[in-house]
Structure formats: C-alpha cells, structure tokens
Short mmCIF file of C-alpha atoms and ligand atoms in Angstrom, two decimals:
data_model
loop_
_atom_site.label_atom_id
_atom_site.label_comp_id
_atom_site.label_asym_id
_atom_site.label_seq_id
_atom_site.Cartn_x
_atom_site.Cartn_y
_atom_site.Cartn_z
CA UNK A 1 117.60 117.78 130.84
CA UNK A 2 114.39 119.49 130.99
CA UNK A 3 112.86 119.61 134.64
CA UNK A 4 108.94 119.12 134.48
CA UNK A 5 106.48 118.98 136.68
CA UNK A 6 103.63 116.78 136.39
CA UNK A 7 100.66 117.79 138.82
CA UNK A 8 98.26 114.48 139.28
CA UNK A 9 101.59 112.33 138.15
CA UNK A 10 100.44 109.42 140.45
CA UNK A 11 97.24 108.89 138.58
CA UNK A 12 96.41 106.94 135.54
CA UNK A 13 97.47 109.03 132.73
CA UNK A 14 100.22 110.74 134.72
CA UNK A 15 102.16 107.75 135.71
CA UNK A 16 102.44 106.84 131.88
CA UNK A 17 103.51 110.57 131.00
CA UNK A 18 106.08 110.51 133.86
CA UNK A 19 107.36 107.35 132.00
CA UNK A 20 107.73 108.94 128.90
CA UNK A 21 109.25 112.08 130.01
CA UNK A 22 111.78 109.74 131.76
CA UNK A 23 112.41 108.02 128.61
CA UNK A 24 113.14 111.26 126.78
CA UNK A 25 115.61 112.07 129.52
CA UNK A 26 114.01 114.64 131.23
CA UNK A 27 114.04 115.19 135.22
CA UNK A 28 110.42 114.57 136.67
CA UNK A 29 108.69 116.44 139.45
CA UNK A 30 105.24 115.07 140.51
CA UNK A 31 102.92 116.56 142.99
CA UNK A 32 99.94 114.55 143.84
CA UNK A 33 98.03 114.05 146.77
CA UNK A 34 97.04 110.63 146.39
CA UNK A 35 93.33 111.06 146.14
CA UNK A 36 92.55 108.92 143.39
CA UNK A 37 96.14 108.20 142.21
CA UNK A 38 98.26 105.48 143.82
CA UNK A 39 101.58 105.11 144.81
CA UNK A 40 102.03 101.80 142.93
CA UNK A 41 101.57 103.92 139.56
CA UNK A 42 104.84 105.06 140.63
CA UNK A 43 106.59 102.58 142.50
CA UNK A 44 108.76 101.38 139.56
CA UNK A 45 110.28 105.25 139.05
CA UNK A 46 110.88 105.89 142.69
CA UNK A 47 114.36 104.43 142.68
CA UNK A 48 115.09 106.58 139.37
CA UNK A 49 117.70 109.65 140.25
CA UNK A 50 115.44 112.01 137.58
CA UNK A 51 112.20 111.34 139.53
CA UNK A 52 110.95 113.15 142.41
CA UNK A 53 107.72 112.69 144.12
CA UNK A 54 106.13 115.00 146.32
CA UNK A 55 102.82 114.31 148.43
CA UNK A 56 100.59 117.21 148.77
CA UNK A 57 97.88 119.04 146.96
CA UNK A 58 97.70 121.64 144.19
CA UNK A 59 95.63 123.88 146.78
CA UNK A 60 98.73 124.32 148.90
CA UNK A 61 100.06 127.46 147.25
CA UNK A 62 103.68 127.47 148.43
CA UNK A 63 104.25 124.09 148.14
CA UNK A 64 103.13 124.61 144.66
CA UNK A 65 105.43 127.69 143.85
CA UNK A 66 108.30 125.92 145.22
CA UNK A 67 107.92 123.17 142.66
CA UNK A 68 106.97 125.75 139.56
CA UNK A 69 109.79 127.53 140.64
CA UNK A 70 112.21 125.02 140.07
CA UNK A 71 110.85 123.56 136.78
CA UNK A 72 111.10 124.56 132.97
CA UNK A 73 107.76 122.87 131.98
CA UNK A 74 104.35 122.08 133.81
CA UNK A 75 101.68 119.14 132.61
CA UNK A 76 98.59 119.90 135.00
CA UNK A 77 96.80 116.93 135.21
CA UNK A 78 95.65 116.94 138.55
CA UNK A 79 91.81 116.91 139.06
CA UNK A 80 88.85 115.30 140.59
CA UNK A 81 87.96 112.74 137.42
CA UNK A 82 85.43 110.72 137.06
CA UNK A 83 81.29 110.95 136.82
CA UNK A 84 81.05 108.96 140.07
CA UNK A 85 83.67 110.56 142.20
CA UNK A 86 82.24 114.24 140.80
CA UNK A 87 78.55 113.21 142.37
CA UNK A 88 80.19 111.80 145.61
CA UNK A 89 82.13 114.63 146.11
CA UNK A 90 80.83 117.90 144.51
CA UNK A 91 82.38 120.76 146.76
CA UNK A 92 86.09 118.90 146.04
CA UNK A 93 85.07 119.03 142.41
CA UNK A 94 84.67 122.42 142.19
CA UNK A 95 87.29 123.59 144.59
CA UNK A 96 90.22 121.34 143.28
CA UNK A 97 89.14 121.84 139.67
CA UNK A 98 88.75 125.50 139.73
CA UNK A 99 91.04 127.10 142.66
CA UNK A 100 93.72 124.24 142.24
CA UNK A 101 93.93 124.78 138.33
CA UNK A 102 94.13 128.66 139.08
CA UNK A 103 96.87 128.34 141.57
CA UNK A 104 98.91 126.43 138.86
CA UNK A 105 98.05 128.91 135.96
CA UNK A 106 98.72 131.76 138.07
CA UNK A 107 102.13 130.78 139.44
CA UNK A 108 102.93 129.58 135.76
CA UNK A 109 102.39 132.86 134.34
CA UNK A 110 104.12 134.50 137.09
CA UNK A 111 107.36 132.62 136.64
CA UNK A 112 106.89 132.39 132.88
CA UNK A 113 106.42 128.75 132.69
CA UNK A 114 104.96 126.81 129.70
CA UNK A 115 101.83 124.94 130.64
CA UNK A 116 100.04 121.82 129.02
CA UNK A 117 96.62 121.78 130.75
CA UNK A 118 94.69 118.55 130.43
CA UNK A 119 90.88 119.43 129.81
CA UNK A 120 88.04 116.70 128.65
CA UNK A 121 85.58 116.11 126.25
CA UNK A 122 82.81 116.74 129.00
CA UNK A 123 83.35 120.33 127.78
CA UNK A 124 81.34 119.77 125.03
CA UNK A 125 78.50 118.64 127.43
CA UNK A 126 75.29 117.33 125.63
CA UNK A 127 75.91 118.89 122.27
CA UNK A 128 74.54 116.74 119.58
CA UNK A 129 76.77 117.99 116.90
CA UNK A 130 79.26 115.33 115.89
CA UNK A 131 82.11 114.80 115.65
CA UNK A 132 83.15 117.55 118.32
CA UNK A 133 85.54 120.23 116.72
CA UNK A 134 87.37 122.54 119.11
CA UNK A 135 85.26 125.70 118.54
CA UNK A 136 81.70 124.13 118.72
CA UNK A 137 79.26 125.02 121.47
CA UNK A 138 79.19 123.61 124.69
CA UNK A 139 75.68 122.74 125.77
CA UNK A 140 75.20 122.15 129.66
CA UNK A 141 72.43 120.72 131.90
CA UNK A 142 70.84 122.70 134.60
CA UNK A 143 73.26 123.38 137.80
CA UNK A 144 70.97 121.32 139.85
CA UNK A 145 72.34 117.99 138.15
CA UNK A 146 75.96 117.84 139.73
CA UNK A 147 77.46 115.78 137.14
CA UNK A 148 77.82 119.43 135.02
CA UNK A 149 79.92 120.75 137.95
CA UNK A 150 83.14 118.73 136.24
CA UNK A 151 82.64 120.23 132.63
CA UNK A 152 81.93 123.68 134.03
CA UNK A 153 84.77 123.91 136.40
CA UNK A 154 87.28 122.35 133.36
CA UNK A 155 85.75 124.97 131.05
CA UNK A 156 86.44 127.66 133.59
CA UNK A 157 90.37 126.31 133.55
CA UNK A 158 90.36 126.88 129.94
CA UNK A 159 88.96 130.25 130.13
CA UNK A 160 91.41 131.02 132.66
CA UNK A 161 94.25 129.52 131.05
CA UNK A 162 93.36 131.56 127.56
CA UNK A 163 92.92 134.62 129.63
CA UNK A 164 96.24 134.33 131.34
CA UNK A 165 97.87 133.57 127.91
CA UNK A 166 96.02 136.88 126.33
CA UNK A 167 96.54 139.04 129.15
CA UNK A 168 99.89 137.92 131.00
CA UNK A 169 101.53 135.85 127.78
CA UNK A 170 101.45 132.59 129.39
CA UNK A 171 102.59 130.07 127.32
CA UNK A 172 99.45 127.54 127.61
CA UNK A 173 98.20 124.71 125.58
CA UNK A 174 95.11 122.94 125.99
CA UNK A 175 94.40 119.48 125.70
CA UNK A 176 90.81 118.06 125.59
CA UNK A 177 91.24 114.45 126.32
CA UNK A 178 88.15 112.13 125.10
CA UNK A 179 87.78 108.76 126.92
CA UNK A 180 91.64 107.63 127.62
CA UNK A 181 91.87 104.17 128.55
CA UNK A 182 94.67 101.69 129.23
CA UNK A 183 96.82 99.69 132.07
CA UNK A 184 96.49 101.30 135.76
CA UNK A 185 93.23 102.97 134.90
CA UNK A 186 90.97 101.79 137.94
CA UNK A 187 87.31 101.24 137.66
CA UNK A 188 86.88 102.56 140.91
CA UNK A 189 85.48 105.62 140.13
CA UNK A 190 83.17 104.79 137.07
CA UNK A 191 85.55 104.21 134.64
CA UNK A 192 84.00 102.08 131.91
CA UNK A 193 86.43 99.69 130.56
CA UNK A 194 88.61 98.80 133.59
CA UNK A 195 85.28 98.09 135.46
CA UNK A 196 83.63 95.71 132.60
CA UNK A 197 87.13 93.87 132.20
CA UNK A 198 87.16 93.26 136.11
CA UNK A 199 83.68 92.13 136.02
CA UNK A 200 84.30 89.59 133.15
CA UNK A 201 87.36 87.92 134.59
CA UNK A 202 85.61 87.85 137.94
CA UNK A 203 82.36 85.96 136.23
CA UNK A 204 80.17 88.78 137.65
CA UNK A 205 77.57 90.44 135.38
CA UNK A 206 78.86 93.27 133.47
CA UNK A 207 76.74 96.03 133.97
CA UNK A 208 75.85 98.66 131.51
CA UNK A 209 74.67 101.87 132.65
CA UNK A 210 71.47 103.10 130.51
CA UNK A 211 70.30 101.13 127.49
CA UNK A 212 74.02 100.38 126.20
CA UNK A 213 73.26 102.49 123.02
CA UNK A 214 74.95 105.34 123.91
CA UNK A 215 78.74 105.47 122.14
CA UNK A 216 82.08 106.43 123.05
CA UNK A 217 85.47 106.60 121.66
CA UNK A 218 88.47 105.24 123.35
CA UNK A 219 92.04 105.86 123.07
CA UNK A 220 95.01 104.09 124.54
CA UNK A 221 96.78 106.26 127.28
CA UNK A 222 100.10 105.47 125.06
CA UNK A 223 98.77 107.61 122.47
CA UNK A 224 97.28 110.27 124.38
CA UNK A 225 100.82 110.86 125.83
CA UNK A 226 102.47 110.83 122.78
CA UNK A 227 100.00 113.59 121.64
CA UNK A 228 100.82 115.49 124.58
CA UNK A 229 104.25 115.27 124.14
CA UNK A 230 104.17 116.20 120.56
CA UNK A 231 102.10 119.19 121.53
CA UNK A 232 104.65 120.71 124.01
CA UNK A 233 107.35 120.29 121.33
CA UNK A 234 105.32 122.58 119.01
CA UNK A 235 105.57 126.32 119.56
CA UNK A 236 102.65 126.73 117.32
CA UNK A 237 100.62 124.87 119.58
CA UNK A 238 100.52 127.60 122.17
CA UNK A 239 97.50 129.47 123.46
CA UNK A 240 95.25 126.62 121.27
CA UNK A 241 92.96 124.18 122.16
CA UNK A 242 93.34 120.61 120.60
CA UNK A 243 91.15 117.41 120.69
CA UNK A 244 92.88 114.57 121.76
CA UNK A 245 91.42 111.08 121.27
CA UNK A 246 90.50 108.27 119.02
CA UNK A 247 87.66 108.71 116.51
CA UNK A 248 86.92 104.87 116.58
CA UNK A 249 83.44 104.95 117.96
CA UNK A 250 81.58 101.99 119.58
CA UNK A 251 78.30 101.66 122.03
CA UNK A 252 78.87 100.55 125.76
CA UNK A 253 76.44 97.36 124.86
CA UNK A 254 79.11 96.47 122.08
CA UNK A 255 81.88 97.36 124.52
CA UNK A 256 80.51 94.62 127.03
CA UNK A 257 79.92 92.42 124.21
CA UNK A 258 83.96 92.66 123.07
CA UNK A 259 85.10 92.61 126.55
CA UNK A 260 83.10 89.40 127.33
CA UNK A 261 84.09 87.76 123.81
CA UNK A 262 87.99 88.64 124.69
CA UNK A 263 88.11 87.51 128.09
CA UNK A 264 86.09 84.32 126.97
CA UNK A 265 83.94 85.19 130.17
CA UNK A 266 80.51 83.37 131.07
CA UNK A 267 79.20 86.74 132.54
CA UNK A 268 75.85 88.04 131.96
CA UNK A 269 75.52 91.67 130.49
CA UNK A 270 73.09 93.49 132.80
CA UNK A 271 71.59 96.93 132.19
CA UNK A 272 71.17 99.17 134.70
CA UNK A 273 69.14 102.19 134.94
CA UNK A 274 70.83 105.46 135.13
CA UNK A 275 68.95 106.68 138.17
CA UNK A 276 69.86 103.55 139.72
CA UNK A 277 73.68 103.41 138.70
CA UNK A 278 74.20 107.20 139.55
CA UNK A 279 71.35 109.46 140.99
CA UNK A 280 67.72 110.36 139.82
CA UNK A 281 67.60 112.69 136.84
CA UNK A 282 71.31 111.82 135.46
CA UNK A 283 71.73 113.07 132.52
CA UNK A 284 74.42 111.31 129.84
CA UNK A 285 75.67 112.05 126.38
CA UNK A 286 74.29 109.89 123.71
CA UNK A 287 77.69 110.23 121.50
CA UNK A 288 81.08 111.50 122.12
CA UNK A 289 83.08 111.43 119.20
CA UNK A 290 86.54 113.73 118.61
CA UNK A 291 87.46 115.70 115.28
CA UNK A 292 90.95 115.36 115.78
CA UNK A 293 91.89 116.96 112.42
CA UNK A 294 93.52 120.02 114.04
CA UNK A 295 96.19 118.11 116.03
CA UNK A 296 96.56 115.92 113.09
CA UNK A 297 97.42 118.66 110.82
CA UNK A 298 99.61 120.75 113.24
CA UNK A 299 101.87 117.71 114.65
CA UNK A 300 100.94 114.66 112.42
CA UNK A 301 99.11 112.67 115.70
CA UNK A 302 97.06 109.81 114.67
CA UNK A 303 96.25 106.97 117.10
CA UNK A 304 98.07 103.63 116.69
CA UNK A 305 96.05 101.43 118.83
CA UNK A 306 92.31 99.95 117.83
CA UNK A 307 89.84 99.26 120.19
CA UNK A 308 90.35 95.46 120.06
CA UNK A 309 93.98 96.21 121.01
CA UNK A 310 93.34 98.53 123.66
CA UNK A 311 91.09 96.02 125.35
CA UNK A 312 93.01 93.10 125.00
CA UNK A 313 95.96 95.31 126.96
CA UNK A 314 93.69 96.13 130.02
CA UNK A 315 92.60 92.60 129.89
CA UNK A 316 96.20 91.18 130.25
CA UNK A 317 97.14 94.10 132.66
CA UNK A 318 94.05 93.21 135.04
CA UNK A 319 94.29 89.60 134.80
CA UNK A 320 96.80 88.63 137.53
CA UNK A 321 95.39 91.37 139.91
CA UNK A 322 92.01 89.90 139.61
CA UNK A 323 93.19 86.55 140.20
CA UNK A 324 95.05 87.32 143.27
CA UNK A 325 91.74 89.33 144.54
CA UNK A 326 89.60 86.36 144.08
CA UNK A 327 92.19 83.50 145.28
CA UNK A 328 91.58 81.81 141.71
CA UNK A 329 93.42 81.33 138.49
CA UNK A 330 91.06 82.88 135.96
CA UNK A 331 90.24 80.39 133.26
CA UNK A 332 92.50 79.64 130.31
CA UNK A 333 89.63 80.94 127.98
CA UNK A 334 89.70 84.20 129.75
CA UNK A 335 93.21 84.94 128.33
CA UNK A 336 92.63 87.69 125.78
CA UNK A 337 92.52 85.89 122.23
CA UNK A 338 93.35 88.82 120.22
CA UNK A 339 96.82 88.80 122.01
CA UNK A 340 97.52 85.42 121.02
CA UNK A 341 96.14 85.71 117.77
CA UNK A 342 98.17 88.98 117.31
CA UNK A 343 95.80 91.64 118.12
CA UNK A 344 93.84 94.08 116.29
CA UNK A 345 91.75 92.79 113.20
P1 NAD B 401 93.41 110.24 137.78
O1 NAD B 401 92.29 110.24 138.94
O2 NAD B 401 94.20 108.98 137.66
O3 NAD B 401 94.28 111.18 137.95
C1 NAD B 401 94.35 112.44 138.85
C2 NAD B 401 95.34 112.66 139.65
O4 NAD B 401 95.38 113.98 140.34
C3 NAD B 401 95.30 111.64 140.61
O5 NAD B 401 96.73 110.64 141.04
C4 NAD B 401 94.89 112.30 142.21
O6 NAD B 401 95.64 111.83 143.06
C5 NAD B 401 95.45 113.92 141.73
N1 NAD B 401 94.97 114.77 142.38
C6 NAD B 401 93.73 115.21 142.74
N2 NAD B 401 93.35 116.23 143.50
C7 NAD B 401 94.81 116.68 143.78
C8 NAD B 401 95.25 117.65 144.13
N3 NAD B 401 94.22 118.54 144.94
N4 NAD B 401 96.51 117.69 144.45
C9 NAD B 401 97.28 117.23 143.70
N5 NAD B 401 96.71 115.82 143.36
C10 NAD B 401 95.71 115.66 142.76
O7 NAD B 401 92.67 110.58 136.30
P2 NAD B 401 93.24 110.49 134.97
O8 NAD B 401 92.42 109.66 134.15
O9 NAD B 401 94.66 110.22 135.00
O10 NAD B 401 93.10 112.14 134.78
C11 NAD B 401 94.08 112.91 134.59
C12 NAD B 401 93.81 114.29 133.72
O11 NAD B 401 93.28 113.78 132.75
C13 NAD B 401 92.63 114.94 134.54
O12 NAD B 401 92.79 116.27 134.68
C14 NAD B 401 91.42 114.61 133.92
O13 NAD B 401 90.54 115.55 133.82
C15 NAD B 401 91.99 114.66 132.44
N6 NAD B 401 90.99 113.46 131.37
C16 NAD B 401 91.05 112.03 131.47
C17 NAD B 401 89.95 111.27 130.97
C18 NAD B 401 90.22 109.97 130.98
O14 NAD B 401 89.65 109.33 130.35
N7 NAD B 401 90.99 109.42 131.86
C19 NAD B 401 89.36 111.58 130.13
C20 NAD B 401 89.40 113.36 129.66
C21 NAD B 401 90.25 114.39 130.57
#
C-alpha cells in the first residue's frame, strides 16, 4: 500500500483522483484549505480507513513537511484556479501558486519523494501555433493584465520543478492539463461547462463570453485522472512535461447550443462582451488544442469519452442540485437525451 499525498484533494480533480487512488489500494492523505474545494467532494471518502483529510494550506511549511515526510508519492494539485478567481484575488494567485508550490517541490526534493505537478494549458498563453506541443513557445500578454499571472505562476512552478530535477534529482513529472470537466466541477469560478449547464437547467440565459467563436477542448475528469495515474507508474516520465487533454475541439457557441439541446432548455444564448464579463481589456485565447502524441506514445493514453457524453454526465450530476435550489423539478425534456439514447453519437 503506497501512501499518497494529494494537495488540493478536496477540489474537483483532486477528489476524483483520491477515489481512484483508494480504488487502487493506496492510502490517501489530503491537504486542502477548502478555499475553492468543498468538504462535500470528499464526504463519501471520509469514513474510509485509508483516507485522511487535513485542513490547512500548502503555505504552512511545518504542516506540509509533516505530511510529505510520511508519504511515498505526491500529487500537487492545490492552486488558485479559474480566470474569474485569478482576477479577483491576484495576490493569492501568485503567492499560493508560486510560494506554495515552492514549498511542495522543496520538501519533495529534500525528502526524496516523487511528485506529479498539475500544470495547465494556460502555460502556452496566446500562442497561435496549433495544436500545442510540449516544447512550443509560450506567448503572454503584459503584466498589467492580471489574467496572465496564472499562466506565469504555473510557468514558474514548471521551471522550479525542472530545476529541482536537474540540480537535486527530484523525481518530478509535469502534467499540463487542458480544460478538464465533469461531475463536481463548479461554475462559481468561471468554469464554462457547469455554468452553462446550470443556466440551461434553470431556464436562465446561457451567457457566452466574447463572440463565442473561441474554441476549447474538454476532457472528462475520469480520463484525466487515468492519465495522471499512468504517468506516475512510468519511470521514463520523470523529468518530463506532458500535455493531458482531449483534442476534440468545439467553439464555445457550439458548446452552448449542445448544452441547450441536451438539457431540452428554452434558455436564450446571450453573448456578453469580455469587458463586461471580466474586466476592460481582457485577453482570451482563440484556440487551445492539445497535441497528446507524447503521452499517447509513452503510456498509451487516449481519452475515452467524447464531448457529448461528457456534457451528458455533467447534466445528470447537476440536475438534482439545480432542482433543489430552484425548488421545482426540472422538466422531463431536461433529461439528457444522449444518456437515454446511449450517449456519444
Ligand atoms: P479546484 O479549485 O477544484 O482545486 C484546487 C484545490 O486546491 C481546491 O480544493 C482548493 O481548496 C485547494 N487549495 C487552493 N489553495 C490552497 C492552499 N493554499 N493550500 C491547500 N489547498 C489549497 O480546481 P481543479 O480544477 O480541481 O484544479 C486542480 C489542479 O489542476 C490545479 O493545480 C489547476 O491549476 C490544474 N488545472 C485544472 C484545469 C481544469 O480545467 N480544471 C485545467 C488545467 C489545470
């Protein structure tokens, strides 16, 4: 039985990762400050003997040290995440993502514990070369636009991880996650799919930021967790960077239409200029497509769920909650057709 530390384990991806680790027979230790994570995400795991939750921050060096000392492997997921959140709390973004990650990497190197660092496709910035391949250049906007602080903070994490690998032999793997979605993701911090689904189920306007022609690629969290587990089991992955995602591309406007269709909602689709949605001068990327050739070649990773199934899974997971909050049953048409018809045409 391996002892595994998951920082940010009460978050969206972290909670799914904890489930998968327990399923494999590992003993799991979570450190999370519940800033965006939720105790409900891990409530079903808390009576498991092999599951341990510590409320606290990766900025708390002695606490982190006590946990890292007793674990065999670290998944470092704790971070300030989400464009909206980053604009709201720019100081926390930089401090937690840089200083907190420094703590994790420094202790992992000191105690010789292997570590997987969750990085992000934001790293590529507004580069227009597609699809993104691990060694491509990063192109960022000016420091006066705070949205770039997320990409830069994660880029510093990657530099630091690779520096510890080269200088102190830290066994680190960097996973650059592209848009990851699925049950338990919350729309509260600007995550697009759960937000669209909630709006559609409530019969509210589905609000698309910008002109909606920007495209994204969504991977289901179950596929992403599988990729992370494949990577940590492969020694040849150490010291390397991998894109993790699903190359199936969709424009945000098409995505809104798909959500509307699968929920059976009457909601109008409303375009909101970026300036209103975020802040004046907000910059977004037109496309963000992963080249997953490297991870496919090394560990045979291929996403198993297609967009339609991914959206259907989110609708199913949100319906009950939305019904409770609006106090009305969501109409029969609002059942995801693809689930009833055998998802994934
Ligand atoms: P999330 O917000 O659900 O998870 C982050 C977790 O970290 C939360 O539980 C939060 O409470 C915790 N946390 C934040 N600051 C902390 C601190 N100082 N100490 C301890 N815990 C802290 O978001 P997520 O989508 O699950 O993201 C997990 C990781 O994956 C992040 O590192 C993120 O950058 C990366 N990522 C996610 C996506 C995505 O589409 N969801 C895409 C790219 C990268």
